[in-house]
PDB file of C-alpha atoms in Angstrom:
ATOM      1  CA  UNK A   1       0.000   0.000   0.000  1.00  0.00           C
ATOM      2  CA  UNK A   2       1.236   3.134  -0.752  1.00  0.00           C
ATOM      3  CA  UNK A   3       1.589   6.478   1.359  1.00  0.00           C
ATOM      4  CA  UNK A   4      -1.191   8.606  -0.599  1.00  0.00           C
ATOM      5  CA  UNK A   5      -3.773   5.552   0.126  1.00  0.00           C
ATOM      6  CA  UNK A   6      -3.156   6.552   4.058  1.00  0.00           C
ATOM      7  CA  UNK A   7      -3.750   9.506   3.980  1.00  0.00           C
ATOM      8  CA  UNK A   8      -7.702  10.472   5.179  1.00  0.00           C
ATOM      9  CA  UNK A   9     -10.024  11.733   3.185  1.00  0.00           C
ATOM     10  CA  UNK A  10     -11.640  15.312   3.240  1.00  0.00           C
ATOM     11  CA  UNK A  11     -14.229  15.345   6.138  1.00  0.00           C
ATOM     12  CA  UNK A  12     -17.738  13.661   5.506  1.00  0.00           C
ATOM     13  CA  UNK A  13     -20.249  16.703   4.729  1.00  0.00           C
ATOM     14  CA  UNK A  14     -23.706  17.011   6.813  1.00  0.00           C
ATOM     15  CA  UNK A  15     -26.485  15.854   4.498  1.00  0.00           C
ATOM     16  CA  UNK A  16     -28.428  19.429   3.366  1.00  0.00           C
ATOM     17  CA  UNK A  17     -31.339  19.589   5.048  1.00  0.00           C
ATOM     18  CA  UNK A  18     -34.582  18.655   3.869  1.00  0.00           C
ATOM     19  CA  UNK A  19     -38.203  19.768   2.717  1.00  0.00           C
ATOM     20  CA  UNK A  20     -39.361  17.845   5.567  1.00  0.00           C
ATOM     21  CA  UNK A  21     -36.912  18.266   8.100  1.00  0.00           C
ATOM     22  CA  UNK A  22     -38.151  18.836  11.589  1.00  0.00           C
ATOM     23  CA  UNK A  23     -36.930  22.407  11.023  1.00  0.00           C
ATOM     24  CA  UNK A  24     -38.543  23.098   8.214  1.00  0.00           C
ATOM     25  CA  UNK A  25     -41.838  21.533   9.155  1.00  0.00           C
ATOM     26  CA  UNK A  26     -41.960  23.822  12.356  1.00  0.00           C
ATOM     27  CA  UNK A  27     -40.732  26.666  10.191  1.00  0.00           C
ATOM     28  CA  UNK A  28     -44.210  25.900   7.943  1.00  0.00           C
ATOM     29  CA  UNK A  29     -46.531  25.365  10.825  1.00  0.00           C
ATOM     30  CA  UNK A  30     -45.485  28.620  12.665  1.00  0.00           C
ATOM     31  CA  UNK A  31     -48.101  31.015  10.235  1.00  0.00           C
ATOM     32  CA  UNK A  32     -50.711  28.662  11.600  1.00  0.00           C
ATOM     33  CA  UNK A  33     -49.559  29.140  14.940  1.00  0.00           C
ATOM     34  CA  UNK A  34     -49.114  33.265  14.391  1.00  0.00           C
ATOM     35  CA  UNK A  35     -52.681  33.210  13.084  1.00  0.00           C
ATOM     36  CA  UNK A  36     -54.492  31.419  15.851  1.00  0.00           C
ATOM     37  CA  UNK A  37     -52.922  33.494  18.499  1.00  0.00           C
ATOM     38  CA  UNK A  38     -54.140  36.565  16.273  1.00  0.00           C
ATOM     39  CA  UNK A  39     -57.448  34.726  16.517  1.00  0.00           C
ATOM     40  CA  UNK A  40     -57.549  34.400  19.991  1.00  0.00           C
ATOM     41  CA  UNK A  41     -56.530  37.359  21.187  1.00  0.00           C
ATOM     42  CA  UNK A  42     -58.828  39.518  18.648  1.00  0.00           C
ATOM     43  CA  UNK A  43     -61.930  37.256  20.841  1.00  0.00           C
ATOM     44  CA  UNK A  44     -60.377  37.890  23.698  1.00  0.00           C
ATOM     45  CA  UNK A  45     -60.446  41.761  23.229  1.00  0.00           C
ATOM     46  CA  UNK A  46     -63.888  41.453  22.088  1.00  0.00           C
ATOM     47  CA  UNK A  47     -65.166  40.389  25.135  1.00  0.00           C
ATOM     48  CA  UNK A  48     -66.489  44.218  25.773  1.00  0.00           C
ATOM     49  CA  UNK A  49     -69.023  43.592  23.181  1.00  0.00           C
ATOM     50  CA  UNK A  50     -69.736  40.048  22.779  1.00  0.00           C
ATOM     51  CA  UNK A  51     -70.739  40.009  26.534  1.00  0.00           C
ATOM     52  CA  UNK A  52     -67.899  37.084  27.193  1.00  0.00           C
ATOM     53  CA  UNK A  53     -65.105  36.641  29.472  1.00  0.00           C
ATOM     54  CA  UNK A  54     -62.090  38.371  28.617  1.00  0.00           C
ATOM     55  CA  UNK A  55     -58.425  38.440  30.206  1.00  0.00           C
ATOM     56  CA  UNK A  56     -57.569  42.125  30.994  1.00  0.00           C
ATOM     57  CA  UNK A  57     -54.583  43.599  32.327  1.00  0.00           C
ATOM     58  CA  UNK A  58     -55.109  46.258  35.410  1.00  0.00           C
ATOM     59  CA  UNK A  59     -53.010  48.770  33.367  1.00  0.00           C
ATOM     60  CA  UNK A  60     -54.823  49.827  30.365  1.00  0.00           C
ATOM     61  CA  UNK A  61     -51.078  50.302  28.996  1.00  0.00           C
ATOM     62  CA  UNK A  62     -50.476  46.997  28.705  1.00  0.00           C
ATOM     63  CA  UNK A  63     -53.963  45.969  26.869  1.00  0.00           C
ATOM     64  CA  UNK A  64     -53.798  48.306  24.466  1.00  0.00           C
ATOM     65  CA  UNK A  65     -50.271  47.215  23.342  1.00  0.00           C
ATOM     66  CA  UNK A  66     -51.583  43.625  23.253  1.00  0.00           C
ATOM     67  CA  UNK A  67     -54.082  44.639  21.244  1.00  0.00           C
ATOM     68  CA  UNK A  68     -51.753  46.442  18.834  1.00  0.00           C
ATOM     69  CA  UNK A  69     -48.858  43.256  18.206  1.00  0.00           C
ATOM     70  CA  UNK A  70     -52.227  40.913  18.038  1.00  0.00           C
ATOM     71  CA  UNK A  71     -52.935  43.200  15.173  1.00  0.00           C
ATOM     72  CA  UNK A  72     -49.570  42.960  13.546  1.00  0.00           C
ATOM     73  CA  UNK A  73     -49.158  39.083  13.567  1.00  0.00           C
ATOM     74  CA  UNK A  74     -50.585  38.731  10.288  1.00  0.00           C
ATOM     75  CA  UNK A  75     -47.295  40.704   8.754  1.00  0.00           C
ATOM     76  CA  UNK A  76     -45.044  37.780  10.416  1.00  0.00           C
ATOM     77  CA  UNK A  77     -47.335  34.947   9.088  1.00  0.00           C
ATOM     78  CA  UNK A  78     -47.419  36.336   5.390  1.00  0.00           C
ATOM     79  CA  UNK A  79     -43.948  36.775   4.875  1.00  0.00           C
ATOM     80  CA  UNK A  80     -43.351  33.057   6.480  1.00  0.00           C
ATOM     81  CA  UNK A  81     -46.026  31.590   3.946  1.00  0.00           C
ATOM     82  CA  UNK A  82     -44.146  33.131   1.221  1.00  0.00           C
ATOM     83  CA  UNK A  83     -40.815  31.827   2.279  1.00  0.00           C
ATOM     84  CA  UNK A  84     -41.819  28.604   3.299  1.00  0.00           C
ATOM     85  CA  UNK A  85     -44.506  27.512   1.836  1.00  0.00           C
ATOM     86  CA  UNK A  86     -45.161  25.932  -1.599  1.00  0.00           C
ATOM     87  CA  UNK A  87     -47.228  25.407  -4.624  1.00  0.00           C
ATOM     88  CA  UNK A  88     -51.160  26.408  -3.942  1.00  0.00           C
ATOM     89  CA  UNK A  89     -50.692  26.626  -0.156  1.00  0.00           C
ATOM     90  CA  UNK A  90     -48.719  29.175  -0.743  1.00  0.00           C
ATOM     91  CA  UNK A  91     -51.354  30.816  -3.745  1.00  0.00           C
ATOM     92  CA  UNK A  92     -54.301  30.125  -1.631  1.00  0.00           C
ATOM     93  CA  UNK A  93     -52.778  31.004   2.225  1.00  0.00           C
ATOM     94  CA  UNK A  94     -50.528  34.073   0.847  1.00  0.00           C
ATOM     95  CA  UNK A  95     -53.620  35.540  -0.615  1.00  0.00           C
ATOM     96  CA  UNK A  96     -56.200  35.232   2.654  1.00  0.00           C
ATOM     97  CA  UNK A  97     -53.523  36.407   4.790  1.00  0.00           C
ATOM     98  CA  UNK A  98     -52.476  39.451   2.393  1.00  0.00           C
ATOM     99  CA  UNK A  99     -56.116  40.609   2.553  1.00  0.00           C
ATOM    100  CA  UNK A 100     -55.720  40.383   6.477  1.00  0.00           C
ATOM    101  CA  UNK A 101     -52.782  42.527   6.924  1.00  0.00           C
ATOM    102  CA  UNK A 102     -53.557  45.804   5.634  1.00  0.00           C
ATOM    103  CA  UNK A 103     -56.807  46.669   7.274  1.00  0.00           C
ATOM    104  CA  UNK A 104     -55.124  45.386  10.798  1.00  0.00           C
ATOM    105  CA  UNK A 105     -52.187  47.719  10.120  1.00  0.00           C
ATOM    106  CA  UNK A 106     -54.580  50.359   9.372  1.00  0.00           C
ATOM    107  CA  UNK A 107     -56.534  49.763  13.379  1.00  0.00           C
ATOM    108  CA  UNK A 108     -53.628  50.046  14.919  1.00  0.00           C
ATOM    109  CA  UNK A 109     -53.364  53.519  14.946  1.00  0.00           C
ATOM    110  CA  UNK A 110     -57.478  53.712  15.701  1.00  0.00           C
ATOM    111  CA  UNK A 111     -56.703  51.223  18.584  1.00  0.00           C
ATOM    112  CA  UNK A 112     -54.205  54.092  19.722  1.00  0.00           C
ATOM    113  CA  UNK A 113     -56.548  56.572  19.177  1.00  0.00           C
ATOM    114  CA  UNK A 114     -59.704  55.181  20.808  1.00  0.00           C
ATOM    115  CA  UNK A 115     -57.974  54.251  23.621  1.00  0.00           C
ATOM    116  CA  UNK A 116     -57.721  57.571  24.927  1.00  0.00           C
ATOM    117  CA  UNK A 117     -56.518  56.479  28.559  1.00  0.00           C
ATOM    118  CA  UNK A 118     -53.735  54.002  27.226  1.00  0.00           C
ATOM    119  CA  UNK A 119     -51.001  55.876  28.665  1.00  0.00           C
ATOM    120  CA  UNK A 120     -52.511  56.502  31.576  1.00  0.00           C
ATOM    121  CA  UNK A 121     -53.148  54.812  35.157  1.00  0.00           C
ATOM    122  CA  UNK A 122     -56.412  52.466  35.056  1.00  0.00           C
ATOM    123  CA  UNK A 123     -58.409  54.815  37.485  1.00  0.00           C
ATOM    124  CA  UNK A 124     -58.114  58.352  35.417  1.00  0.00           C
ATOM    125  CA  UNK A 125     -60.301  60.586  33.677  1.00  0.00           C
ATOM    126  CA  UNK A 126     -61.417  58.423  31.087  1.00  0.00           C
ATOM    127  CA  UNK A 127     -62.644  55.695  33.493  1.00  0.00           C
ATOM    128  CA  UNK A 128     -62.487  56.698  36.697  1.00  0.00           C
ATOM    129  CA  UNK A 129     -62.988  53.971  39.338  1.00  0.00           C
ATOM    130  CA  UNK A 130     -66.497  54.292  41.496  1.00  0.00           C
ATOM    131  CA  UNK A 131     -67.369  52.104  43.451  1.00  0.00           C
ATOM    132  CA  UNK A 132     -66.198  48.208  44.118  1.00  0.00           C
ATOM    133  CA  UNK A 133     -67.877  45.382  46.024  1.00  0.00           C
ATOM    134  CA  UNK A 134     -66.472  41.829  46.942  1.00  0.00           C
ATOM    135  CA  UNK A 135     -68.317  39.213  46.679  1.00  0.00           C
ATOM    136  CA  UNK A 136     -66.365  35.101  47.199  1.00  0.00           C
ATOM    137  CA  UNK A 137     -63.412  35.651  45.029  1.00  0.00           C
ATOM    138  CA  UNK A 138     -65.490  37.789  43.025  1.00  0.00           C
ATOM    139  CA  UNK A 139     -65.433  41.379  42.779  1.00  0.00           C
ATOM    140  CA  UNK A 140     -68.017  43.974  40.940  1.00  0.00           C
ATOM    141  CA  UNK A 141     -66.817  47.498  39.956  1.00  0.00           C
ATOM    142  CA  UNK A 142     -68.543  50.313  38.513  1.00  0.00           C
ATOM    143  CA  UNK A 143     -66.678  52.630  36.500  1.00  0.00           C
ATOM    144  CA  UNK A 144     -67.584  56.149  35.216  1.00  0.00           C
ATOM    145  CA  UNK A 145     -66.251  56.368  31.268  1.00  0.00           C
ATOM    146  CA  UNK A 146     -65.700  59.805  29.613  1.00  0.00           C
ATOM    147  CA  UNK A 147     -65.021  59.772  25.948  1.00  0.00           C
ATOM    148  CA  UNK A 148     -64.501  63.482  25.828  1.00  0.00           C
ATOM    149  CA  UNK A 149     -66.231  66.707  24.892  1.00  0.00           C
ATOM    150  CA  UNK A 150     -68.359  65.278  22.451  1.00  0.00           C
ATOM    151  CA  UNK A 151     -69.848  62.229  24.396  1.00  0.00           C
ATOM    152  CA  UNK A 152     -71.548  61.670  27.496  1.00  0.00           C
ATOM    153  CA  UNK A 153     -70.795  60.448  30.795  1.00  0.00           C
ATOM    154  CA  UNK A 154     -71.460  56.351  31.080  1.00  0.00           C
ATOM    155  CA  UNK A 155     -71.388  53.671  33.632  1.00  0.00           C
ATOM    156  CA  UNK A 156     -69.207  50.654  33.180  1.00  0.00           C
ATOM    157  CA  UNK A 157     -70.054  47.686  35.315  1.00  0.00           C
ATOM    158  CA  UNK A 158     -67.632  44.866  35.482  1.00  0.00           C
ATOM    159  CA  UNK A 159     -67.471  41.636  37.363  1.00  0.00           C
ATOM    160  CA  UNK A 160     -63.600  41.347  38.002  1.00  0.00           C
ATOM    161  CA  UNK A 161     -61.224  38.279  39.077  1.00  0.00           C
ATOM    162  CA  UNK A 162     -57.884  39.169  39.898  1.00  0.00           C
ATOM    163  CA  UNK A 163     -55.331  36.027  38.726  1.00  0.00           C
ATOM    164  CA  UNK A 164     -51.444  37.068  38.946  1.00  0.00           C
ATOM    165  CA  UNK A 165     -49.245  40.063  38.139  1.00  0.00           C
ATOM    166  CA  UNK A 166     -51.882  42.304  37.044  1.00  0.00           C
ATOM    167  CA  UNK A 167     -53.774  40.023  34.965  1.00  0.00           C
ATOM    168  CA  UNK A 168     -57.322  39.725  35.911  1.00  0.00           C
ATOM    169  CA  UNK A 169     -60.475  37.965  33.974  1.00  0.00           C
ATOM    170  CA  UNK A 170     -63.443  40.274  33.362  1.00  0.00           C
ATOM    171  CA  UNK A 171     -66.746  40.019  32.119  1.00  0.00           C
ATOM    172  CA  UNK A 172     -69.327  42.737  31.391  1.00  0.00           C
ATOM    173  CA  UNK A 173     -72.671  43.341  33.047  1.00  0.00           C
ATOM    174  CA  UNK A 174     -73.772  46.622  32.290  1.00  0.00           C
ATOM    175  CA  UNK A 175     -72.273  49.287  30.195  1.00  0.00           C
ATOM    176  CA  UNK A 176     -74.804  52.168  29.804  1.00  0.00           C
ATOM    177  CA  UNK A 177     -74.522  55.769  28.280  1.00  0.00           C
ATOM    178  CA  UNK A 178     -75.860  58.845  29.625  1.00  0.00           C
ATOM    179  CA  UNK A 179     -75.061  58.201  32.976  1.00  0.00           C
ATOM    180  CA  UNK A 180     -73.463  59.806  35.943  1.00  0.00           C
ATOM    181  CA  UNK A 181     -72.827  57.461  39.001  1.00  0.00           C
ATOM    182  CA  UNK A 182     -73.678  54.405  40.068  1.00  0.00           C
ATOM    183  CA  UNK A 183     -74.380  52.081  43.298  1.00  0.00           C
ATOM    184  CA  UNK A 184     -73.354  48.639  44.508  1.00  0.00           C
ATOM    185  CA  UNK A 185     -75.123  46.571  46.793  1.00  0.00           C
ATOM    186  CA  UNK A 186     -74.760  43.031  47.295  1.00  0.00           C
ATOM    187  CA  UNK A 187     -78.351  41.114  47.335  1.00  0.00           C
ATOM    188  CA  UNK A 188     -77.106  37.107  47.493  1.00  0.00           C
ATOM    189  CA  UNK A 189     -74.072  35.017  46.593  1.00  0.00           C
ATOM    190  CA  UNK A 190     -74.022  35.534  42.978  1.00  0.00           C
ATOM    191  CA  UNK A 191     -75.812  38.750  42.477  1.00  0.00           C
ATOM    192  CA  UNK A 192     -75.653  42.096  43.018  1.00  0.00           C
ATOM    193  CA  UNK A 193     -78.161  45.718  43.142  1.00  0.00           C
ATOM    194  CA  UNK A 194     -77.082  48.179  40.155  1.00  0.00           C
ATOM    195  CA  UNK A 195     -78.341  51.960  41.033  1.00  0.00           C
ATOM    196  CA  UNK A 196     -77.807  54.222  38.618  1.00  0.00           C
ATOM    197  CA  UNK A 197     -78.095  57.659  38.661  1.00  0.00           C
ATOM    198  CA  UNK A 198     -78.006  59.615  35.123  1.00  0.00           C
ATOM    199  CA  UNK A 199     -76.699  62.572  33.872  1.00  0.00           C
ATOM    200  CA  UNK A 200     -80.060  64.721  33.734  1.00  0.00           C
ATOM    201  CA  UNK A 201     -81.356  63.457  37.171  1.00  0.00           C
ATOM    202  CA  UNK A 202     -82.941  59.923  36.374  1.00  0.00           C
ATOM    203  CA  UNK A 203     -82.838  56.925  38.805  1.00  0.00           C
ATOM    204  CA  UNK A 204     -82.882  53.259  37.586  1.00  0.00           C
ATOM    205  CA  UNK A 205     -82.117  50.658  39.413  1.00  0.00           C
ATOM    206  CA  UNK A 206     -81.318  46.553  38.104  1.00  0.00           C
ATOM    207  CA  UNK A 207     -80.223  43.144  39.704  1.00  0.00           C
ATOM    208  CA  UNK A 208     -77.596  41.815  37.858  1.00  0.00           C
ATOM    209  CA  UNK A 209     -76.515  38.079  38.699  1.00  0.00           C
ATOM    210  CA  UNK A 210     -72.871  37.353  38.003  1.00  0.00           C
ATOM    211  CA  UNK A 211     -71.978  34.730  35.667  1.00  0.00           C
ATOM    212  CA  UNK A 212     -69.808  31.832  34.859  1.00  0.00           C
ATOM    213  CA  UNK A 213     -66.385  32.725  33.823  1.00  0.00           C
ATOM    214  CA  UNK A 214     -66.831  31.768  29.772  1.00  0.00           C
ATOM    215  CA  UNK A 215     -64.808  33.185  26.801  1.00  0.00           C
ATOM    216  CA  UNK A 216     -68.391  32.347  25.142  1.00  0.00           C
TER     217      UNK A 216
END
């Protein structure tokens, strides 16, 4: 044998890696993942309207800027469906997430805007803290809201659980315009005595029972 046949070989190269690689599956599965935390946390802010239970942070801050990266994850999940995606997938899922990201680019700024007391502490002029009552592990608050000049003073009513770090679930039981102040009064275990007292000198008063702590 001679000396050149002892001498080793250049290094074995890694193989390259593949379509379906563990990487690159993740890699394609990550829009999905973008998307359905978009999802959830659009539902989750929509709680104030869909009369569900929604997780809230205590400084309105912090929501609003939730609010505002929920509403750019769609700009993430395009650009990875056109990188890693292929064929019609890529057709089919570039074009329904395209038509998603430029009208949630455009609320961001009218999140912003609405939410007049986002850089502000959660009891201010915009919603000033009334009254509170606890009831179990339960609480109920009653807010005053003030959208400015141009609107009238309301009464937010919000059952309230307080979880960790500022984090707390809430669900809406009354939110009524026209309104000046409002009164708590605990009548059982899972109910409570609304008085509210509007803005030209009206009285109405409600029992509101408390409910189950659903997204739905």
């Amino acid at each position: 044998m001679t000396e050149p046949d002892l001498l080793p070989g250049p290094p074995a190269q890694p193989p390259p890696a593949t379509r379906n690689s563990p990487r690159n599956r993740i890699a394609a599965l990550l829009p999905l993942v973008l998307l359905a935390v978009f999802a959830a946390l659009l539902w989750n802010g929509s709680g104030r309207w869909n009369a569900g239970a929604m997780l809230a942070f205590t400084a309105p801050l912090l929501n609003t800027l939730t609010l505002c990266l929920a509403l750019l994850l769609p700009v993430p999940a395009f650009v990875l469906i056109l990188w890693r995606w292929r064929g019609l997938a890529r057709v089919f899922g570039g074009s329904a997430v395209g038509f998603l990201v430029i009208p949630a680019s455009l609320l961001i700024p009218l999140v912003w805007l609405f939410e007049g007391h986002a850089m502000s502490p959660a009891d201010d002029a915009t919603c000033q803290l009334l009254r509170k009552v606890a009831m179990d592990r339960t609480e109920v608050v009653a807010y005053r809201t003030n959208g400015g000049a141009t609107t009238d003073y309301g009464i937010l009513v919000q059952q309230e659980l307080p979880l960790f770090c500022g984090l707390r679930l809430v669900r809406v039981l009354e939110n009524r315009g026209n309104q000046y102040d409002a009164m708590l009064e605990v009548q059982g275990r899972d109910s409570v005595r609304v008085t509210l007292f509007g803005s030209e000198g009206g009285v109405d008063a409600d029992t509101l029972q408390l409910k189950a702590w659903s997204p739905f």
